[in-house]
PDB file of C-alpha atoms and ligand atoms in Angstrom:
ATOM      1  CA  UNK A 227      19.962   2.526  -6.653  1.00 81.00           C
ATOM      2  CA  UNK A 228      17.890   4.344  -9.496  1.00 95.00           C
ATOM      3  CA  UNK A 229      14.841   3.524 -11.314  1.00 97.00           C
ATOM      4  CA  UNK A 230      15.457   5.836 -14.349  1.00 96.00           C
ATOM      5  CA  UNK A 231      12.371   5.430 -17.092  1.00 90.00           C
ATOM      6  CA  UNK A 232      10.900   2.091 -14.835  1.00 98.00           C
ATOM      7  CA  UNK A 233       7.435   2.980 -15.217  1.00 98.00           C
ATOM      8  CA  UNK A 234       5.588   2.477 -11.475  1.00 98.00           C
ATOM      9  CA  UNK A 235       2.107   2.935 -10.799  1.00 98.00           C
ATOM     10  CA  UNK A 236       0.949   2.837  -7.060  1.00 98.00           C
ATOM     11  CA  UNK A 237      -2.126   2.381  -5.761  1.00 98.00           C
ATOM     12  CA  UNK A 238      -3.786   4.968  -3.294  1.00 98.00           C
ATOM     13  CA  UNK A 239      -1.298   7.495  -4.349  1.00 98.00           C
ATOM     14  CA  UNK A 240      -3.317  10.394  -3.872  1.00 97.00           C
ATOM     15  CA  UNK A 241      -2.269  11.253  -0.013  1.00 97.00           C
ATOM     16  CA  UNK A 242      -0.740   9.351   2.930  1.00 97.00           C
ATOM     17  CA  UNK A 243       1.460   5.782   2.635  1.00 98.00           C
ATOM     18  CA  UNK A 244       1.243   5.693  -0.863  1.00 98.00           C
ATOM     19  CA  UNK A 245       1.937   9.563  -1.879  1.00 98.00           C
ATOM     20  CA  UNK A 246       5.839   8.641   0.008  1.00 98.00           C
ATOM     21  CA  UNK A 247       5.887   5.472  -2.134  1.00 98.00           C
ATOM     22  CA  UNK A 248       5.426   7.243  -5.275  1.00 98.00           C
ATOM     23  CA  UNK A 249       7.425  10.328  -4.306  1.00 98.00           C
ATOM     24  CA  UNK A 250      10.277   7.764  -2.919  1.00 98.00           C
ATOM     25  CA  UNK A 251      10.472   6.243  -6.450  1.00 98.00           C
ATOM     26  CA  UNK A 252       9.695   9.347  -8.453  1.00 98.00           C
ATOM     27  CA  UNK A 253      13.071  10.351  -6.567  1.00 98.00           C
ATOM     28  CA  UNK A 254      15.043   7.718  -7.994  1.00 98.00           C
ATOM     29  CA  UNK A 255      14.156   8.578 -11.570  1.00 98.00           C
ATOM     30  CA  UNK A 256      10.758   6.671 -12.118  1.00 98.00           C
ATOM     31  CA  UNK A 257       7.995   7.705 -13.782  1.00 98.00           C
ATOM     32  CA  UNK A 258       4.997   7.669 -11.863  1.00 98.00           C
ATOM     33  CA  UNK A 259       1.117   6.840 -12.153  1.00 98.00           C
ATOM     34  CA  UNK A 260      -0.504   8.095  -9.219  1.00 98.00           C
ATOM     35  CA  UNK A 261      -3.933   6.406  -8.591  1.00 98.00           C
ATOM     36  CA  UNK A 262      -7.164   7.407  -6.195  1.00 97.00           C
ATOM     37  CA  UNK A 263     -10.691   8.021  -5.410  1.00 96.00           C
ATOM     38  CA  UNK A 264      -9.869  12.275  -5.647  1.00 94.00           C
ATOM     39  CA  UNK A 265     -11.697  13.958  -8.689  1.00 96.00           C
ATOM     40  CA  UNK A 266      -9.689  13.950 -11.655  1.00 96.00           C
ATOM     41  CA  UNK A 267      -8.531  17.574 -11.871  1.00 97.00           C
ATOM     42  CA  UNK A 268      -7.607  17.712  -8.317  1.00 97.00           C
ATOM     43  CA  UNK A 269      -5.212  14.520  -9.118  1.00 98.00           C
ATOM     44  CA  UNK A 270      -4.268  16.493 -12.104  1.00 97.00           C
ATOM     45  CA  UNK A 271      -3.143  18.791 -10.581  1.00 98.00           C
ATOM     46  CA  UNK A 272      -1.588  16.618  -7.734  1.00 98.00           C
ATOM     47  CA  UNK A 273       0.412  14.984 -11.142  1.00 98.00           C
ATOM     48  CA  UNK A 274       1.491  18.386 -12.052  1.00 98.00           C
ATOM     49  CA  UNK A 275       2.884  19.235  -8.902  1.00 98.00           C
ATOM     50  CA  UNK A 276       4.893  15.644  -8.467  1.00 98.00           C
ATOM     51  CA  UNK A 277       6.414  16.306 -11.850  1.00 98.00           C
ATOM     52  CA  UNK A 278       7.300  19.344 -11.346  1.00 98.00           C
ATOM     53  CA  UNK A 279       8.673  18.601  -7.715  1.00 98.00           C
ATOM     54  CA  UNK A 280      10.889  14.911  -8.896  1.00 97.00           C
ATOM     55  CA  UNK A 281      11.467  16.057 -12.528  1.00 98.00           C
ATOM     56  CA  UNK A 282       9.901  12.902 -14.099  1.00 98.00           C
ATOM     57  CA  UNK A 283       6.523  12.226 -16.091  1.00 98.00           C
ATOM     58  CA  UNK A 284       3.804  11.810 -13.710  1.00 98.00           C
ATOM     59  CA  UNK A 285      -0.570  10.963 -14.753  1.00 98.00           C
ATOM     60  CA  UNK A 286      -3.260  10.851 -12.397  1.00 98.00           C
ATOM     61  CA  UNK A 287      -6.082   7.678 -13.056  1.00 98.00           C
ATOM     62  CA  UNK A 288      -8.704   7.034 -10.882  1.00 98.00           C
ATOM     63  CA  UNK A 289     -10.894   3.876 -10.563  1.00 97.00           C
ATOM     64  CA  UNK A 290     -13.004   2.533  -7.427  1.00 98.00           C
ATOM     65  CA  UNK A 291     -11.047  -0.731  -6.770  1.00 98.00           C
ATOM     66  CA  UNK A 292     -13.817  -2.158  -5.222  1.00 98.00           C
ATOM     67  CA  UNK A 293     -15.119  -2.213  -8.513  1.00 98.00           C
ATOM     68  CA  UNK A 294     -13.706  -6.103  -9.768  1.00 98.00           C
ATOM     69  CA  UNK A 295     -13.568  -4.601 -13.473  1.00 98.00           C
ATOM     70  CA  UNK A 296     -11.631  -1.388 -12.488  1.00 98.00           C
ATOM     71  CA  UNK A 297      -8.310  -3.074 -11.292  1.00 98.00           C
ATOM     72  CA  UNK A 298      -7.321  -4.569 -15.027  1.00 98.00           C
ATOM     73  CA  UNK A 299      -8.804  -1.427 -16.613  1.00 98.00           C
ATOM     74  CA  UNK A 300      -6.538   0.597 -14.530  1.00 98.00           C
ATOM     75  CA  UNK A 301      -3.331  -1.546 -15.607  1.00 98.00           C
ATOM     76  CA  UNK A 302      -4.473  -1.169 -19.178  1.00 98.00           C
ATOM     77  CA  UNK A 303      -4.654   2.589 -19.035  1.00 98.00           C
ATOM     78  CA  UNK A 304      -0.895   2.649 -16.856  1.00 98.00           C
ATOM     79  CA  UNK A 305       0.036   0.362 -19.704  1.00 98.00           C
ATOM     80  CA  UNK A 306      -1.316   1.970 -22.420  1.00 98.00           C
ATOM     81  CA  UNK A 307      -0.062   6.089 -21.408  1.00 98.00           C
ATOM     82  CA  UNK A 308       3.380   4.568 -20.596  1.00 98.00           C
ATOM     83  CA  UNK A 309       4.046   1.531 -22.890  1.00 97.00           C
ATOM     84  CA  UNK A 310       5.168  -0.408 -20.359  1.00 97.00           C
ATOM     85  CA  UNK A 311       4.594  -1.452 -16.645  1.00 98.00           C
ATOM     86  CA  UNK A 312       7.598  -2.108 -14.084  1.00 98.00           C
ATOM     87  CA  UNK A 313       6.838  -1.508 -11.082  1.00 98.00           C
ATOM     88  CA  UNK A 314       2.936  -2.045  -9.042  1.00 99.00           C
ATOM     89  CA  UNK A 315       2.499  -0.793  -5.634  1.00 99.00           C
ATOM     90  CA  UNK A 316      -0.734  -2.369  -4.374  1.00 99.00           C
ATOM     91  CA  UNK A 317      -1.199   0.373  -1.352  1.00 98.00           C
ATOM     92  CA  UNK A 318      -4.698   0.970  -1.657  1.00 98.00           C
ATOM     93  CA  UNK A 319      -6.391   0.111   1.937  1.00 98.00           C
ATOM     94  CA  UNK A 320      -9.249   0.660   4.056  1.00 97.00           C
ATOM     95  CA  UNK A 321     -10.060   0.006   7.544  1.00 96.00           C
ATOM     96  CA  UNK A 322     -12.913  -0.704   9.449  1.00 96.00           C
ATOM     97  CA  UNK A 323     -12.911  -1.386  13.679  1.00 96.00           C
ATOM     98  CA  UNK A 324     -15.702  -2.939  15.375  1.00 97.00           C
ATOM     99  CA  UNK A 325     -16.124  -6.227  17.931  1.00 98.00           C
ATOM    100  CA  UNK A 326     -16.338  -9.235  16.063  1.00 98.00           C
ATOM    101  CA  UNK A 327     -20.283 -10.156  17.198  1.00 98.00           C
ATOM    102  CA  UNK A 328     -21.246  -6.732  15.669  1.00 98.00           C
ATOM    103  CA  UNK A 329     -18.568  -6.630  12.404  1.00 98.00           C
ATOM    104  CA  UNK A 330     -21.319  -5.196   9.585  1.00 98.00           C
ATOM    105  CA  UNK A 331     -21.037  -7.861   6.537  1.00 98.00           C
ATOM    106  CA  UNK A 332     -20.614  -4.469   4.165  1.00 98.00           C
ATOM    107  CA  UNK A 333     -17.859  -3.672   5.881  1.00 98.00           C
ATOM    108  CA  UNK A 334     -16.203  -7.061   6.242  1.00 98.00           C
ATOM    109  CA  UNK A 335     -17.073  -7.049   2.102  1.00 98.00           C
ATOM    110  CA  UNK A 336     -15.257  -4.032   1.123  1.00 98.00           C
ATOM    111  CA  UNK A 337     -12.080  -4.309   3.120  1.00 98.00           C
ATOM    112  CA  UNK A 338     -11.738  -7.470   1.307  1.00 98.00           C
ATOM    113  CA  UNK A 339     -12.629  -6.171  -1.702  1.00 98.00           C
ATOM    114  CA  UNK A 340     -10.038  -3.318  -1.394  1.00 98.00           C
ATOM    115  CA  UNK A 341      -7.356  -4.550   0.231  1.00 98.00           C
ATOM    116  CA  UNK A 342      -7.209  -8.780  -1.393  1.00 99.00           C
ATOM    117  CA  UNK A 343      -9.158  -8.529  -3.818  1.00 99.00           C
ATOM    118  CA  UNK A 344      -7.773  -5.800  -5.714  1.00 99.00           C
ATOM    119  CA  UNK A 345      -4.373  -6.605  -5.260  1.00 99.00           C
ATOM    120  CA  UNK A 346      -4.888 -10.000  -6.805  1.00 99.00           C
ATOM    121  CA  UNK A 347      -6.992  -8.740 -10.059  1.00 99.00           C
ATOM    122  CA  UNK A 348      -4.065  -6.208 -10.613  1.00 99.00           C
ATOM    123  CA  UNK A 349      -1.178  -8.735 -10.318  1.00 98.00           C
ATOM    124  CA  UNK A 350      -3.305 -11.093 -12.551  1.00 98.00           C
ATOM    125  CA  UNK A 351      -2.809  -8.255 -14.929  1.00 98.00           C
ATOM    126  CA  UNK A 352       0.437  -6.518 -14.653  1.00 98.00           C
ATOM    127  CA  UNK A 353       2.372  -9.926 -14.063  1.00 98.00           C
ATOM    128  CA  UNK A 354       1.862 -11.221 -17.725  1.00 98.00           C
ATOM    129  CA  UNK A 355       3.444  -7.420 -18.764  1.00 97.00           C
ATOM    130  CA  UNK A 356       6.192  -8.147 -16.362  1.00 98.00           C
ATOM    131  CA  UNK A 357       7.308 -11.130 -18.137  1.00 98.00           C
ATOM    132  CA  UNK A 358       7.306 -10.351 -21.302  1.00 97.00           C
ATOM    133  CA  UNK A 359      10.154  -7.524 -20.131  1.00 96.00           C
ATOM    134  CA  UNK A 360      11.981 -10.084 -18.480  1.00 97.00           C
ATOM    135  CA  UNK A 361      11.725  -7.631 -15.456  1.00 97.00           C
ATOM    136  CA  UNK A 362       9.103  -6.500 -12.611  1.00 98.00           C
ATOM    137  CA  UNK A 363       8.694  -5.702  -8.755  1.00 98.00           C
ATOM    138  CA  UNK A 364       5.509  -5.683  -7.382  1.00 99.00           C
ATOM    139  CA  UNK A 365       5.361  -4.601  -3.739  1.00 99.00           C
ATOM    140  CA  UNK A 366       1.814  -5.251  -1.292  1.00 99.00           C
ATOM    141  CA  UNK A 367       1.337  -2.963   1.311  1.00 98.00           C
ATOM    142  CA  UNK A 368       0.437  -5.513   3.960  1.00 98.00           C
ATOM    143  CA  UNK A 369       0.674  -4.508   7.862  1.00 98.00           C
ATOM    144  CA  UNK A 370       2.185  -5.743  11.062  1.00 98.00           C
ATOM    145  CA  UNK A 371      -2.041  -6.987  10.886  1.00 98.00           C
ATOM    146  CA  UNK A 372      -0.890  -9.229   7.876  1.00 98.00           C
ATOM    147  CA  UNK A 373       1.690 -11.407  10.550  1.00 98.00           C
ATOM    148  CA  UNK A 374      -0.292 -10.725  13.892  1.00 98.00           C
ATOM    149  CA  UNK A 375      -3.473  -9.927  15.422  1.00 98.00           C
ATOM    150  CA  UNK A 376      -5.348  -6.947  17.267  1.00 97.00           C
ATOM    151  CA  UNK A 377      -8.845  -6.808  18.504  1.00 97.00           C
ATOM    152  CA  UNK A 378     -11.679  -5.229  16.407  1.00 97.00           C
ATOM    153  CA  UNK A 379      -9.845  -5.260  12.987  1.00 98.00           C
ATOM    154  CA  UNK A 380     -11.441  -8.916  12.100  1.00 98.00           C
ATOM    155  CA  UNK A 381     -11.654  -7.585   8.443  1.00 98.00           C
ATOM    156  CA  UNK A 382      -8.349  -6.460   8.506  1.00 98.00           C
ATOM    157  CA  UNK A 383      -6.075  -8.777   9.739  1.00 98.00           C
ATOM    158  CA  UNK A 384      -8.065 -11.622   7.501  1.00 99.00           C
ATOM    159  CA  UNK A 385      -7.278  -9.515   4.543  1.00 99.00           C
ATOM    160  CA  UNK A 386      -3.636  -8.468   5.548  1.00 99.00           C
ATOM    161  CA  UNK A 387      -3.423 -12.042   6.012  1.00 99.00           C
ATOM    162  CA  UNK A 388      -4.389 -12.967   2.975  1.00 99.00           C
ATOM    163  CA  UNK A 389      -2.411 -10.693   0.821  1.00 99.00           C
ATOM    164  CA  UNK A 390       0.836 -11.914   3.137  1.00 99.00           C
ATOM    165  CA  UNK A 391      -0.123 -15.258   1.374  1.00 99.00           C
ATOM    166  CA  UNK A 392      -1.410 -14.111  -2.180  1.00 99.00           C
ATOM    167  CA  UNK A 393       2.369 -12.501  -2.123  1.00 99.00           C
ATOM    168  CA  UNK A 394       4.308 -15.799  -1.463  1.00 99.00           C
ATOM    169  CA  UNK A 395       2.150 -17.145  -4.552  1.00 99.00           C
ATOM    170  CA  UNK A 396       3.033 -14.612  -6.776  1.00 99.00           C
ATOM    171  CA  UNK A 397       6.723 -14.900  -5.435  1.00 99.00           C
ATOM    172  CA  UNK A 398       6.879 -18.640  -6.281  1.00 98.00           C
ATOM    173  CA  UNK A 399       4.917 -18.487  -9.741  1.00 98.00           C
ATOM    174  CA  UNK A 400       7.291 -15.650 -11.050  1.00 98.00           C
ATOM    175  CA  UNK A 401      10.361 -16.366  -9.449  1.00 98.00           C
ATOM    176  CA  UNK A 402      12.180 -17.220 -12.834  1.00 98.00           C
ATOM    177  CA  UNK A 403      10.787 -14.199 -14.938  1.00 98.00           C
ATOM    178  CA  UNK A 404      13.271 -11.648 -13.374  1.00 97.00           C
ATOM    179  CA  UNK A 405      10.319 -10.988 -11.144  1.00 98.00           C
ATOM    180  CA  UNK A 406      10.237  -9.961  -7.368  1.00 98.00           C
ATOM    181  CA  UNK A 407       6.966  -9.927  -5.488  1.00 99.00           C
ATOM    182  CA  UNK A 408       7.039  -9.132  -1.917  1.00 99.00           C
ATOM    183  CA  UNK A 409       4.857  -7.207   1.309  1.00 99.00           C
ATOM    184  CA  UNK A 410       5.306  -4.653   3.488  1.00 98.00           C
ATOM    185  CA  UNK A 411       3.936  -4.799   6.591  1.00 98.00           C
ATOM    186  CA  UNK A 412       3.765  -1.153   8.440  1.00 98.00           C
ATOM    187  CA  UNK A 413       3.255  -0.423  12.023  1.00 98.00           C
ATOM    188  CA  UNK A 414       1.434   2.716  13.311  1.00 98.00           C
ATOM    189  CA  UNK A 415       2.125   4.802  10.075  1.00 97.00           C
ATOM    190  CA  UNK A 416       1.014   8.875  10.190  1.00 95.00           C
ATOM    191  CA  UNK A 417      -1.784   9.340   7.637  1.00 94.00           C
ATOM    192  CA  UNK A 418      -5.302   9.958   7.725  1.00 92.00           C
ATOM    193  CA  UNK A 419      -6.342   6.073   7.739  1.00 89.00           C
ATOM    194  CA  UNK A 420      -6.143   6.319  11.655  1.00 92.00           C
ATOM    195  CA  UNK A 421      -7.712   8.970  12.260  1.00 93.00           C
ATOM    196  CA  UNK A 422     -10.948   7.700  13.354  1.00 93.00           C
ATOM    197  CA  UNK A 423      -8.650   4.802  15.220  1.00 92.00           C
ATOM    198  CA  UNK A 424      -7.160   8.282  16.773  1.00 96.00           C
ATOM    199  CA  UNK A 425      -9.990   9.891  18.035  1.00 96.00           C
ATOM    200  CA  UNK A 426     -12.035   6.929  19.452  1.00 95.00           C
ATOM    201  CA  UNK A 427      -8.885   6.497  21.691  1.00 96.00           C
ATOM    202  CA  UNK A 428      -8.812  10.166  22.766  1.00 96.00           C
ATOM    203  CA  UNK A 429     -12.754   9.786  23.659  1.00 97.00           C
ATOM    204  CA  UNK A 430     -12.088   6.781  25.653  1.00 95.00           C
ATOM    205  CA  UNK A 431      -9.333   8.306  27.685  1.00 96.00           C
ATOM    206  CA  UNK A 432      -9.817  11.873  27.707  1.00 97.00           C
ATOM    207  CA  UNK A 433      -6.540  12.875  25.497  1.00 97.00           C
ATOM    208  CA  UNK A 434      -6.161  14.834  22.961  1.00 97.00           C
ATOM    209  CA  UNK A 435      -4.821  14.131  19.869  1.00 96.00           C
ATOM    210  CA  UNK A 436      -0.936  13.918  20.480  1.00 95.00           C
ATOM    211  CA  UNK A 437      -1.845  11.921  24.060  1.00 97.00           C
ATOM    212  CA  UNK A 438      -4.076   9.936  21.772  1.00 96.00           C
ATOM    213  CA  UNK A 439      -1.267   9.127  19.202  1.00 96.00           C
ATOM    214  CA  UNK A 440       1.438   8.744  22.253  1.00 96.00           C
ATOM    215  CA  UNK A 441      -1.376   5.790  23.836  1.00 96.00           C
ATOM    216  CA  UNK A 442      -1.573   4.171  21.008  1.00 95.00           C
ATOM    217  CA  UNK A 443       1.863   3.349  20.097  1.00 97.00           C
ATOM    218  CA  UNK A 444       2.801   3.171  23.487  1.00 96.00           C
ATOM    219  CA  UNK A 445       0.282  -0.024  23.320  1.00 96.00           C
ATOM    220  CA  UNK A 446       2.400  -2.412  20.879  1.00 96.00           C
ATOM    221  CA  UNK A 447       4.880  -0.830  19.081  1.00 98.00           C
ATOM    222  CA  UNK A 448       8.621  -0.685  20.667  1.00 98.00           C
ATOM    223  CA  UNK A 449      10.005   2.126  18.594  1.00 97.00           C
ATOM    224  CA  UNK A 450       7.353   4.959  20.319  1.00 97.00           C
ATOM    225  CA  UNK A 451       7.103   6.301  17.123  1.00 96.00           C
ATOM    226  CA  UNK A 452       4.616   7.044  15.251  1.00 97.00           C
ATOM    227  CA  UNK A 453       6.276   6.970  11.826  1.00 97.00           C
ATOM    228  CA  UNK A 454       6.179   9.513   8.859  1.00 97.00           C
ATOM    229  CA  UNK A 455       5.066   7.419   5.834  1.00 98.00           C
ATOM    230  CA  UNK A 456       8.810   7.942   3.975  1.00 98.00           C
ATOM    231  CA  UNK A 457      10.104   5.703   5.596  1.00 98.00           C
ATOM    232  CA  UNK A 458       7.973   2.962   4.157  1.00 98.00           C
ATOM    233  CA  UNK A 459       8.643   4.854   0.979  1.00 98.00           C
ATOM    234  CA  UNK A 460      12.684   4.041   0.746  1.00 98.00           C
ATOM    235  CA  UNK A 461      11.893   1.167   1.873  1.00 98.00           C
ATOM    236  CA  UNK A 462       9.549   0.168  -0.711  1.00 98.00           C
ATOM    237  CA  UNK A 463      11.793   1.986  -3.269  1.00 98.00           C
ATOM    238  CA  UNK A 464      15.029  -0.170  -1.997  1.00 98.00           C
ATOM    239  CA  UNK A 465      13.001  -3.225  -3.100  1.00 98.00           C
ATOM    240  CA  UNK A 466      12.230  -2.033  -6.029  1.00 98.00           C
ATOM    241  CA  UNK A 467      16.186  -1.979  -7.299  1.00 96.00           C
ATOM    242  CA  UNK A 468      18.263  -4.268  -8.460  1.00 94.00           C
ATOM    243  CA  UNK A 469      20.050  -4.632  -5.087  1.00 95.00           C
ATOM    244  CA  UNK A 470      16.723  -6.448  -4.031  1.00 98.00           C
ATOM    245  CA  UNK A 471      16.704  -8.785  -7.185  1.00 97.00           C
ATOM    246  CA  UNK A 472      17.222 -12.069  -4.759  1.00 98.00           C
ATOM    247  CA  UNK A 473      14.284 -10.449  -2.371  1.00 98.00           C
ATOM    248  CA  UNK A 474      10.911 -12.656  -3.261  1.00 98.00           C
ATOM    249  CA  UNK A 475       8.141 -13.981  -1.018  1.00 98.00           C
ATOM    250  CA  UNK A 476       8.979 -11.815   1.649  1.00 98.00           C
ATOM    251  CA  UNK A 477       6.354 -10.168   4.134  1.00 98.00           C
ATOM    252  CA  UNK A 478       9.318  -7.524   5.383  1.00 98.00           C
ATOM    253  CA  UNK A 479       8.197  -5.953   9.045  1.00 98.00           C
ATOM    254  CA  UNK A 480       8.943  -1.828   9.006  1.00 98.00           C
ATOM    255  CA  UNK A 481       7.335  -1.976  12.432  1.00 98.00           C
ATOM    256  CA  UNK A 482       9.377  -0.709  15.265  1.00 98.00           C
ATOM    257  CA  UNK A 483       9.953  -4.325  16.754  1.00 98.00           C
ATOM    258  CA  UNK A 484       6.192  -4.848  16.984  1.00 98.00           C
ATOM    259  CA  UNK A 485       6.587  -8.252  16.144  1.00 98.00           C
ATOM    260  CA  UNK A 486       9.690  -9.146  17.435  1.00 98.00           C
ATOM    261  CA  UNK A 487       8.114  -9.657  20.567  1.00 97.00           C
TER     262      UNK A 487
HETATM  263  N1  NAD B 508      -1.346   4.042   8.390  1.00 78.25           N
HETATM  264  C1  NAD B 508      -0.933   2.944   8.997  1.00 78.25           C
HETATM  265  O1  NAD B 508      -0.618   2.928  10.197  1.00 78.25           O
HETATM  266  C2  NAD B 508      -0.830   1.656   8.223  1.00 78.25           C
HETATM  267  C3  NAD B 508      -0.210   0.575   8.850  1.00 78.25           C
HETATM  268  C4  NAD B 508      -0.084  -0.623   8.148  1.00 78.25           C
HETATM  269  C5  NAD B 508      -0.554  -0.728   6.851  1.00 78.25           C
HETATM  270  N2  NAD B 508      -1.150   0.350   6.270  1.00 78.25           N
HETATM  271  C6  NAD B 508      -1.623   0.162   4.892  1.00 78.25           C
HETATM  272  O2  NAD B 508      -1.032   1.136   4.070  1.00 78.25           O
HETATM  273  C7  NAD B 508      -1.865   1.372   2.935  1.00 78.25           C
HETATM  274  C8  NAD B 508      -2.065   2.873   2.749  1.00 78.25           C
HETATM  275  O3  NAD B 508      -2.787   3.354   3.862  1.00 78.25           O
HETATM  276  P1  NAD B 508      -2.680   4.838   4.433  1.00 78.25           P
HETATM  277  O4  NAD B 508      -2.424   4.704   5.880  1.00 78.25           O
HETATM  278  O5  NAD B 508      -1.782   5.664   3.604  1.00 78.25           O
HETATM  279  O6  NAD B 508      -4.199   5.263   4.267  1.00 78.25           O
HETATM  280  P2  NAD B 508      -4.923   6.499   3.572  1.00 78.25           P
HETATM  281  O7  NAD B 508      -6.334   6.393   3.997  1.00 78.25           O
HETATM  282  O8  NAD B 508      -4.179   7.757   3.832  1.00 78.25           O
HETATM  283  O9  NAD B 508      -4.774   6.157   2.021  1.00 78.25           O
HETATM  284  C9  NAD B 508      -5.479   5.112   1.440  1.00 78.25           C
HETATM  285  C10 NAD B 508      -5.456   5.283  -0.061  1.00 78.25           C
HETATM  286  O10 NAD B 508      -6.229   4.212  -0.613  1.00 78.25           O
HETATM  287  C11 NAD B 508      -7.147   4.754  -1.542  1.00 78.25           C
HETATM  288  N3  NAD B 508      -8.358   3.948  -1.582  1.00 78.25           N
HETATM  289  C12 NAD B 508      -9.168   3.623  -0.546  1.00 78.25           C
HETATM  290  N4  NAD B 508     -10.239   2.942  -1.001  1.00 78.25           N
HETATM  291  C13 NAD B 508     -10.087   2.828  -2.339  1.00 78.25           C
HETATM  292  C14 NAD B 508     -10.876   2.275  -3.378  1.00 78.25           C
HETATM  293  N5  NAD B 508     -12.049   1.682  -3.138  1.00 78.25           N
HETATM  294  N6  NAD B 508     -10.420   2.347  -4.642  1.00 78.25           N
HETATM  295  C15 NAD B 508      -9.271   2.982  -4.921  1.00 78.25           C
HETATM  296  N7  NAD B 508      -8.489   3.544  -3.990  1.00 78.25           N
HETATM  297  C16 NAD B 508      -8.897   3.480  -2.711  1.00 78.25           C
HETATM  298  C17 NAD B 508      -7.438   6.166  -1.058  1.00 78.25           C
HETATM  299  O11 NAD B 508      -7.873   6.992  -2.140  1.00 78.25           O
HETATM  300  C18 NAD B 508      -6.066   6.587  -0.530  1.00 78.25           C
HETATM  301  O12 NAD B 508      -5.287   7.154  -1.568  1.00 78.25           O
HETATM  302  C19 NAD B 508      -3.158   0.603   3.195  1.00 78.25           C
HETATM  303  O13 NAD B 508      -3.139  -0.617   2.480  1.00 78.25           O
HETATM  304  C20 NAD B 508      -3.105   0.347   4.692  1.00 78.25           C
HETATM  305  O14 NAD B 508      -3.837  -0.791   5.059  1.00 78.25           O
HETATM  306  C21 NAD B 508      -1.306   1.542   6.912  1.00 78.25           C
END
């Protein structure tokens, strides 16, 4: 299952979900470009040290994907440093929690902006590279909030929603280009996206941070676990080979039975 020289670039790279994604791949022989909202030396030298660490080229680009112009410039510049684009991770998320009444528009507007929007703009780019290899994977980092519903995330679940759709789209307009296009949708994953999620439960109940963790997964997700963000990484990374070539359309739970109940 390797990816030697497949050229991947993930979004959100920079820390959490996406860091494993691009480490999980980098692992399997692909070259990597890691993408966030960190200053550019700092994801310099975040590059450096992934090269160094998987033995494989590795650039940093940044770009505010809430920007509508930034997603195709990105693909251009992954396109342009590597001569070719395999693989797109569209990881980049944001999160916002709040009763539906109060949800602030801005809010509402940049979770769609970062977590639909974007995804779309870049596919409408990398997809024509794709086929003229003959060969691509895209993977969307939905959730477990792209296939069901929890209070407060209004924003969220319409946009994890969404991209659960956008990806069946993409699956069924490239399914004869040697294309795969599919989402991921996470449980409770360990990075800093939950921390605020984290502490407003410890200040409700009067835990700390590991009671905090242990009451919210306790809540919906079977498993207990709050899971290290590898092991959406191999998972992502399994789709990504040619042993997932007849994968396409799928919106593939790595939830802990969360929704098999
Ligand atoms: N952590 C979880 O429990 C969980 C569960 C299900 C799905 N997800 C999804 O996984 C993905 C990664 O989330 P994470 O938990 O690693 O979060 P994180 O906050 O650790 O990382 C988010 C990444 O997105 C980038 N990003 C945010 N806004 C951006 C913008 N405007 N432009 C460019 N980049 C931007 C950040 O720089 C960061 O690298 C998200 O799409 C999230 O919705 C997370």
């Amino acid at each position: 299952m390797r990816l030697d020289d497949r050229v991947a670039l993930v979004t959100g790279s920079t820390q959490g979900i996406g860091l494993a994604i691009a480490g999980a791949l980098a692992g399997k022989g692909a070259q990597i470009a890691l993408h966030g909202l960190c200053p550019a030396d700092e994801g310099r030298r975040l590059a450096d040290a992934q090269a160094g660490r998987w033995g494989v080229p590795v650039a940093f680009f940044g770009g505010d994907l809430a920007m509508p112009e930034a997603n195709a410039a990105l693909v251009d510049a992954v396109a342009q440093r590597f001569g070719r684009i395999d693989i797109v991770v569209n990881n980049a998320g944001t999160q916002h929690t709040a009763p539906l009444p109060e949800f602030p528009l801005g809010e509402w507007d940049r979770i769609q902006a970062i977590n639909l929007r974007a995804p779309f703009l870049v596919m409408q780019r990398a997809i024509p590279h794709m086929r003229a290899q003959g060969w691509g994977r895209i993977v969307n980092i939905a959730s477990v909030h792209g296939l069901v519903a929890s209070i407060h995330k209004a924003a969220y679940c319409a946009a994890k929603h969404g991209l659960v759709g956008l990806t069946r789209v993409a699956a069924l307009e490239t399914a004869t280009d040697g294309l795969t296009v599919n989402a991921i949708c996470p449980g409770w994953v360990e990075t800093p996206l939950l921390d605020a999620q984290i502490a407003a439960r410890g200040a409700q109940k009067g835990l700390d941070r590991a009671g905090a963790i242990r009451d919210l997964v306790a809540e919906k997700q079977p498993n207990q676990t709050m899971m290290p963000p590898a092991w959406i990484g191999e998972v992502v990374a399994f789709l990504c080979s040619d042993a997932a070539a007849g994968i396409t359309g799928a919106a593939l739970p790595v939830d802990g039975g969360w929704t098999a109940q």
